[in-house]
CSV table of N, CA and C in Angstrom, one decimal:
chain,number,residue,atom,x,y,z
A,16,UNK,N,-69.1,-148.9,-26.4
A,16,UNK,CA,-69.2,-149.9,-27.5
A,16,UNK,C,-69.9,-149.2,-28.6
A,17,UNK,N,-69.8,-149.6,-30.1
A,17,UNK,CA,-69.9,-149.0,-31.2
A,17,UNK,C,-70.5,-150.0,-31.6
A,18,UNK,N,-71.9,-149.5,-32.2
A,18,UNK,CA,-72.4,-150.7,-33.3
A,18,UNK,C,-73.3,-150.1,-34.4
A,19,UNK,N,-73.5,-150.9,-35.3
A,19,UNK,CA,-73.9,-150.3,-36.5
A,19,UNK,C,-75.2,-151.0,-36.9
A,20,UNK,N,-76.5,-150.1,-37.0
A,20,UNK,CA,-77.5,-150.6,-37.1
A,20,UNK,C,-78.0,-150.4,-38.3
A,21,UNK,N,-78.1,-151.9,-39.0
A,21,UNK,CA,-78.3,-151.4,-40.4
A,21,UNK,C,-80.3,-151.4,-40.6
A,22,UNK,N,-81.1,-151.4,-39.5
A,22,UNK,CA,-82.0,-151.2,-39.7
A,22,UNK,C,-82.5,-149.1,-39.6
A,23,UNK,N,-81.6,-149.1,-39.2
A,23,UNK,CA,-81.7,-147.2,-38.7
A,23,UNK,C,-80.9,-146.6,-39.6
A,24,UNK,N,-81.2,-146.4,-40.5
A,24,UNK,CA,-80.3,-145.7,-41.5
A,24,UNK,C,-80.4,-143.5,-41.0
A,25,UNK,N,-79.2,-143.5,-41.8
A,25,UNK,CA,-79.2,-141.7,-41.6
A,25,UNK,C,-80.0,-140.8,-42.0
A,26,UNK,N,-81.0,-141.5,-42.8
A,26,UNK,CA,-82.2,-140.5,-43.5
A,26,UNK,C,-83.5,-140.4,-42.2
A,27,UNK,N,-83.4,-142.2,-41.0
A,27,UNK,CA,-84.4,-142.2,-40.4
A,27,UNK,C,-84.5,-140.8,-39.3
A,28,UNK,N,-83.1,-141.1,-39.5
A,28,UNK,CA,-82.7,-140.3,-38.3
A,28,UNK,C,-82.9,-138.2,-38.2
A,29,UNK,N,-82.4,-138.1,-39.5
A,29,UNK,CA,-83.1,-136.7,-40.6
A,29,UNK,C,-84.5,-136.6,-39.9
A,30,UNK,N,-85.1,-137.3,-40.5
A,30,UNK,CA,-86.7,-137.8,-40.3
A,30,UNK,C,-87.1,-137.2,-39.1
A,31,UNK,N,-86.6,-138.0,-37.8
A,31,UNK,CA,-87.2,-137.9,-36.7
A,31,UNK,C,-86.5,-136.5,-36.0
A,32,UNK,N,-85.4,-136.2,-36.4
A,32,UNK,CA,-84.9,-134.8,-36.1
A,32,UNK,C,-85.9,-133.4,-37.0
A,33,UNK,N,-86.2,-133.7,-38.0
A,33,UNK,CA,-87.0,-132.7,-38.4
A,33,UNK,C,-88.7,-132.3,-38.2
A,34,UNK,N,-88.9,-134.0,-37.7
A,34,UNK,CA,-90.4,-133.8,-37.2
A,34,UNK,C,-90.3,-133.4,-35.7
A,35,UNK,N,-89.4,-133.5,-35.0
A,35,UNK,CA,-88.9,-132.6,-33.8
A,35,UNK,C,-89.0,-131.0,-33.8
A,36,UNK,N,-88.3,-130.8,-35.0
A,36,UNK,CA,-88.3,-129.2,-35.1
A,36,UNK,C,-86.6,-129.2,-34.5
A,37,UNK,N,-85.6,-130.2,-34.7
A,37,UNK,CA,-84.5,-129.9,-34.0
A,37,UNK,C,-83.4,-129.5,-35.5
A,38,UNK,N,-83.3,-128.4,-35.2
A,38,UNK,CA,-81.9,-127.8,-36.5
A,38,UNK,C,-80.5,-128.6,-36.3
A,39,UNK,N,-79.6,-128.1,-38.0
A,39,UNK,CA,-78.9,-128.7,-37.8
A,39,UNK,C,-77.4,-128.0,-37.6
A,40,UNK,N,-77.7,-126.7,-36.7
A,40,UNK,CA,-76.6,-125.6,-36.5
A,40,UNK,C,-76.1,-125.9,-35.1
A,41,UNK,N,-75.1,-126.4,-34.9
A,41,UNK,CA,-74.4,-126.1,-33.9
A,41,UNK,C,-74.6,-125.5,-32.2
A,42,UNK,N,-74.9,-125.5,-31.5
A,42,UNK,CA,-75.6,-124.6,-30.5
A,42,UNK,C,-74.4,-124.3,-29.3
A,43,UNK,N,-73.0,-124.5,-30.0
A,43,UNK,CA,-72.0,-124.8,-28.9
A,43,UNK,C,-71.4,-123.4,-29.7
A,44,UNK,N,-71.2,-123.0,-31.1
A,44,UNK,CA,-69.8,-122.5,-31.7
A,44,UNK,C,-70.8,-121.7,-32.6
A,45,UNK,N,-72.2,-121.9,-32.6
A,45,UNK,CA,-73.0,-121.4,-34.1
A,45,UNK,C,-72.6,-121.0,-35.2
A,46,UNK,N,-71.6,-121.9,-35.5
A,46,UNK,CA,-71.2,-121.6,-37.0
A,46,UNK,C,-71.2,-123.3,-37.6
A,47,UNK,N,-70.8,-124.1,-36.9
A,47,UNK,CA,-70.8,-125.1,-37.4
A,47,UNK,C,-72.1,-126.2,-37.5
A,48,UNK,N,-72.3,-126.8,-38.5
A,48,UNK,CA,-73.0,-127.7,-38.8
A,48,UNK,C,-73.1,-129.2,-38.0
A,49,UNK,N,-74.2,-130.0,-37.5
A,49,UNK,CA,-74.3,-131.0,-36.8
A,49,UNK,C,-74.5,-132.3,-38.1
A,50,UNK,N,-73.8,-133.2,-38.2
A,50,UNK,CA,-73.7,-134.0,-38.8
A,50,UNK,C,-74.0,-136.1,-38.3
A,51,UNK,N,-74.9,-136.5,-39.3
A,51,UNK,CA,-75.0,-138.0,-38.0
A,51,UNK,C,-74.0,-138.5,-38.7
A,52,UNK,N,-73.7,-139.3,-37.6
A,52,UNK,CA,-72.7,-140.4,-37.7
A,52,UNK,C,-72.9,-141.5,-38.5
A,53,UNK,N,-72.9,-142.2,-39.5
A,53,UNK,CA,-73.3,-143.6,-40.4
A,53,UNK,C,-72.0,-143.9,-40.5
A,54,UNK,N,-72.1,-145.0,-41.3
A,54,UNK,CA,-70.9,-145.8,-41.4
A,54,UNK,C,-71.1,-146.0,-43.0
A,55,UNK,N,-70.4,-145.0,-43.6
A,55,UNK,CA,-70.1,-145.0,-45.3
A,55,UNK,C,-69.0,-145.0,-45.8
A,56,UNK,N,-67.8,-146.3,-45.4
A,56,UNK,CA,-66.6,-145.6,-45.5
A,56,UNK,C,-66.1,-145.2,-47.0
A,57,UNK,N,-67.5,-145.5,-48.3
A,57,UNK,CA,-66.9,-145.4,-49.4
A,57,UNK,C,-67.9,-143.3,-49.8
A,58,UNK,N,-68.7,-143.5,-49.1
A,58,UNK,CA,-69.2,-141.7,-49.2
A,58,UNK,C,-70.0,-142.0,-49.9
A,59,UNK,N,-71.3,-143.4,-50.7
A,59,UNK,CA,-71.8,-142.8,-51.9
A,59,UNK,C,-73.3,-143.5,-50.9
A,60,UNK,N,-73.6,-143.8,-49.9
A,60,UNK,CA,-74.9,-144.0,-49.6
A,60,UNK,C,-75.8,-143.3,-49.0
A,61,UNK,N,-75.2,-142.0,-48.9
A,61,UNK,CA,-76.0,-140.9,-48.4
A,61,UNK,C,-77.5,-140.8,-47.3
A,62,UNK,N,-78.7,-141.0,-47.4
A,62,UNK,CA,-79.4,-140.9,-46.4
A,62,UNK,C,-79.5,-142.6,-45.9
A,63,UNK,N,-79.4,-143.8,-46.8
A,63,UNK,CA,-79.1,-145.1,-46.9
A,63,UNK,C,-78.1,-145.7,-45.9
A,64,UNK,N,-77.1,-144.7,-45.6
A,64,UNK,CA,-75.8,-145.1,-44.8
A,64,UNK,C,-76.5,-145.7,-43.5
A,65,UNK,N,-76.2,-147.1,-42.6
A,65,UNK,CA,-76.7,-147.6,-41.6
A,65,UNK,C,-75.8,-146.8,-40.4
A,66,UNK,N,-76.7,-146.1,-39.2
A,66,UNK,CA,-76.7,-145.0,-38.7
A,66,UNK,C,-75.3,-145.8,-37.3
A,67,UNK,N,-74.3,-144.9,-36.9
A,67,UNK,CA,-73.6,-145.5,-36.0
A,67,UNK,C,-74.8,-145.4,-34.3
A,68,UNK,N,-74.6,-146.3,-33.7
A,68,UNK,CA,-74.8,-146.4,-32.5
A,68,UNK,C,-74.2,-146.4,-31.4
A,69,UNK,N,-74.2,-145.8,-30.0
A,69,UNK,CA,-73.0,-146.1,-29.2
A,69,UNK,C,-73.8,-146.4,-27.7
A,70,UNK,N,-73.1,-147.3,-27.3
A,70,UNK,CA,-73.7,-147.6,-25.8
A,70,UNK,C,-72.6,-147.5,-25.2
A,71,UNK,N,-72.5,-146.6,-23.7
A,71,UNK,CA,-71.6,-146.8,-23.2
A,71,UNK,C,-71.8,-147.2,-22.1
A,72,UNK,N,-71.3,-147.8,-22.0
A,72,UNK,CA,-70.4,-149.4,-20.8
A,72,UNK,C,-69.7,-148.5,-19.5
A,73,UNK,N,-70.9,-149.1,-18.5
A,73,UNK,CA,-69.7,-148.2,-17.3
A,73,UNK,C,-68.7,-149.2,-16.8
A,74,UNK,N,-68.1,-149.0,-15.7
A,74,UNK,CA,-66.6,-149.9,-15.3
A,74,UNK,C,-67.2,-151.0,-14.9
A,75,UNK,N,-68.6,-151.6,-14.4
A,75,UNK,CA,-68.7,-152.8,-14.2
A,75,UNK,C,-68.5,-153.7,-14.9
A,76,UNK,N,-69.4,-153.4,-16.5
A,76,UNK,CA,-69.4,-154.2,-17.5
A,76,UNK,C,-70.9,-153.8,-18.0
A,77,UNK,N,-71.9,-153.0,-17.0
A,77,UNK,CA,-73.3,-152.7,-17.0
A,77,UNK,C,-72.8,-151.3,-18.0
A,78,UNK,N,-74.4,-151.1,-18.9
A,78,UNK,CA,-74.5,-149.9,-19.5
A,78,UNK,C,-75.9,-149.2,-19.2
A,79,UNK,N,-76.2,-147.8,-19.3
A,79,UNK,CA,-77.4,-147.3,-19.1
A,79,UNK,C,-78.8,-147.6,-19.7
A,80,UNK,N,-79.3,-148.7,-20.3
A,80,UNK,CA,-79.9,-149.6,-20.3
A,80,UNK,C,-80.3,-149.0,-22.0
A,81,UNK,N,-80.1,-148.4,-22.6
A,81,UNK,CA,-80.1,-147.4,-23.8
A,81,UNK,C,-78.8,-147.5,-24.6
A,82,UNK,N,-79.2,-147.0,-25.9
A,82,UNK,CA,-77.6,-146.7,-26.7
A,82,UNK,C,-78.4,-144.6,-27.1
A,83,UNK,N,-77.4,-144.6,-28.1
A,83,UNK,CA,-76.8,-143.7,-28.6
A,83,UNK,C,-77.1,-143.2,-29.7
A,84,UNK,N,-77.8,-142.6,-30.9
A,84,UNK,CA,-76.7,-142.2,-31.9
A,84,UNK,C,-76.5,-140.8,-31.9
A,85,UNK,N,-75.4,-140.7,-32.7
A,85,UNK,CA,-75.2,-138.9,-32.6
A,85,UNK,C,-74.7,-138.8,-33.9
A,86,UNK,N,-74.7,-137.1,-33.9
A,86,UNK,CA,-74.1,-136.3,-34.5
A,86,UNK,C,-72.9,-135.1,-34.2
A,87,UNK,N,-72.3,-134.7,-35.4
A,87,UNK,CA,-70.8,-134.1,-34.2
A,87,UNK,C,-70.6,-132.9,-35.4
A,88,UNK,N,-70.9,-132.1,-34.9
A,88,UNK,CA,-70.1,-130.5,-35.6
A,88,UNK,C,-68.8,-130.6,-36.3
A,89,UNK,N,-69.4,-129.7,-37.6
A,89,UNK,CA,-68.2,-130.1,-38.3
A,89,UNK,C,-67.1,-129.2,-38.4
A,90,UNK,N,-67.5,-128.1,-37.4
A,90,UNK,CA,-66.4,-126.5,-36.4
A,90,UNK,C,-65.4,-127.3,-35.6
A,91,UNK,N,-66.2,-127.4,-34.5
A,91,UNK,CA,-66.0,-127.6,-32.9
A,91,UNK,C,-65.9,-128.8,-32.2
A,92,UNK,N,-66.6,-130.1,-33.5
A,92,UNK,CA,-66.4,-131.6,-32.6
A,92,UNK,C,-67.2,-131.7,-31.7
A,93,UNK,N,-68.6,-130.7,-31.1
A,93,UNK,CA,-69.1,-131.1,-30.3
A,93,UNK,C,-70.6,-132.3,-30.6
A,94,UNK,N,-70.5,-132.8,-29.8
A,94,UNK,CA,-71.4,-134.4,-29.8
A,94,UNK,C,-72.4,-133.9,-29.4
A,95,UNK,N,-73.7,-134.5,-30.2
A,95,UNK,CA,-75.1,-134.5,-29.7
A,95,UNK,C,-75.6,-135.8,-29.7
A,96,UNK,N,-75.9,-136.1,-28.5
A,96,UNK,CA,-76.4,-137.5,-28.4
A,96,UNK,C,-78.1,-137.5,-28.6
A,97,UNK,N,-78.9,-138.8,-29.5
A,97,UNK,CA,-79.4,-138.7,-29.3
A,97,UNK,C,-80.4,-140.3,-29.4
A,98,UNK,N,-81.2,-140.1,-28.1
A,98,UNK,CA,-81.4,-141.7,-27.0
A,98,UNK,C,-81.9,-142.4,-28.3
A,99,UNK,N,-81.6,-143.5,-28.7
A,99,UNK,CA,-82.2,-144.9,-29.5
A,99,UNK,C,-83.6,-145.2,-29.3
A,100,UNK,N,-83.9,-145.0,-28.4
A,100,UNK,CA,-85.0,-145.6,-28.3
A,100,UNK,C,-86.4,-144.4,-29.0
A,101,UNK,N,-86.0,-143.6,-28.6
A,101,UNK,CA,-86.9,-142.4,-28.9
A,101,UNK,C,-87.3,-142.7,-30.6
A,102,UNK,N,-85.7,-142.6,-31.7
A,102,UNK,CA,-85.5,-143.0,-32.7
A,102,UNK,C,-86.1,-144.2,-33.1
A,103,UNK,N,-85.9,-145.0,-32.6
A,103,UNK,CA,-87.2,-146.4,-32.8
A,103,UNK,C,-88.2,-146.4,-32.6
A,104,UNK,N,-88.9,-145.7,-31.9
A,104,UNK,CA,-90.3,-145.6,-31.5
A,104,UNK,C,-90.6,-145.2,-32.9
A,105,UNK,N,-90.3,-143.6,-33.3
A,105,UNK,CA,-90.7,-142.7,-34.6
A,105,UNK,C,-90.8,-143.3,-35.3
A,106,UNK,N,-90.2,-144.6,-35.7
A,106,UNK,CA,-89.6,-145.4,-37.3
A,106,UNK,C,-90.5,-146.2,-36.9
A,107,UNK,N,-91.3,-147.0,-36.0
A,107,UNK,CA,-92.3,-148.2,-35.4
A,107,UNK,C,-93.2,-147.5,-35.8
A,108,UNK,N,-93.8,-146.0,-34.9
A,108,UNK,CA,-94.7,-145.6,-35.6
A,108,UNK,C,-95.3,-144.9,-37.2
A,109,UNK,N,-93.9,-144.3,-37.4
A,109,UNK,CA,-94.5,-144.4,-38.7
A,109,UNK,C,-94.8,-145.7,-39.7
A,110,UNK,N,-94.5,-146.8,-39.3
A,110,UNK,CA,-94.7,-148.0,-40.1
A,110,UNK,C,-96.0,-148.3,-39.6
A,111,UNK,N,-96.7,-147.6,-38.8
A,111,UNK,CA,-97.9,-148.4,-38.2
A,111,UNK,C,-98.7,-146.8,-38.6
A,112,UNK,N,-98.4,-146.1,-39.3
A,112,UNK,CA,-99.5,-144.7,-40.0
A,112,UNK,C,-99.2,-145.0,-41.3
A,113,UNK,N,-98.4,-146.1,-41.7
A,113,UNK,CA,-98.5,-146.2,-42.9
A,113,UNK,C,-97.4,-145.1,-44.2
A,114,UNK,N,-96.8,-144.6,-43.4
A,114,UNK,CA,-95.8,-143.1,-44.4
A,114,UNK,C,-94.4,-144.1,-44.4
């Protein structure tokens, strides 16, 4: 399942990947670039774009109690998932240091 969170935009997401120390080169093909996923279908909201989410649904109907967002190389297609929650914590705490 696919959903769009318009409180997590793609700049938060920048944010919490750079204060990680996590690059945005490819680690599958190292030539291609890792890109997040938002939902901009007109191209002009740039870090503003609300960030795509994905939860996946196993065959019961139950999911891994977590969502998703990612980014996908713009070579090779390969997916980097990265857990929601972690990403909300970052964006909670920084609203509680005040940045």
């Amino acid at each position: 399942m696919i959903n769009i969170l318009d409180r997590v935009k793609g700049g938060d997401i920048t944010r919490f990947l750079e204060a990680k120390g996590v690059g945005d080169n490819c680690p599958i093909c190292l030539t291609g670039i890792l890109s997040i996923s938002v939902f901009d279908p007109e191209g002009v909201m740039d870090d503003q774009a609300p960030a795509v989410r994905v939860v996946h649904t196993i065959n019961d109907g139950s999911h891994r109690g977590y969502g998703e967002f990612l980014r996908v190389c713009s070579h090779c297609a390969f997916i980097h998932y990265i857990r929601d929650i972690e990403v909300l914590d970052f964006i909670e705490q920084e609203g509680e240091n005040g940045e």
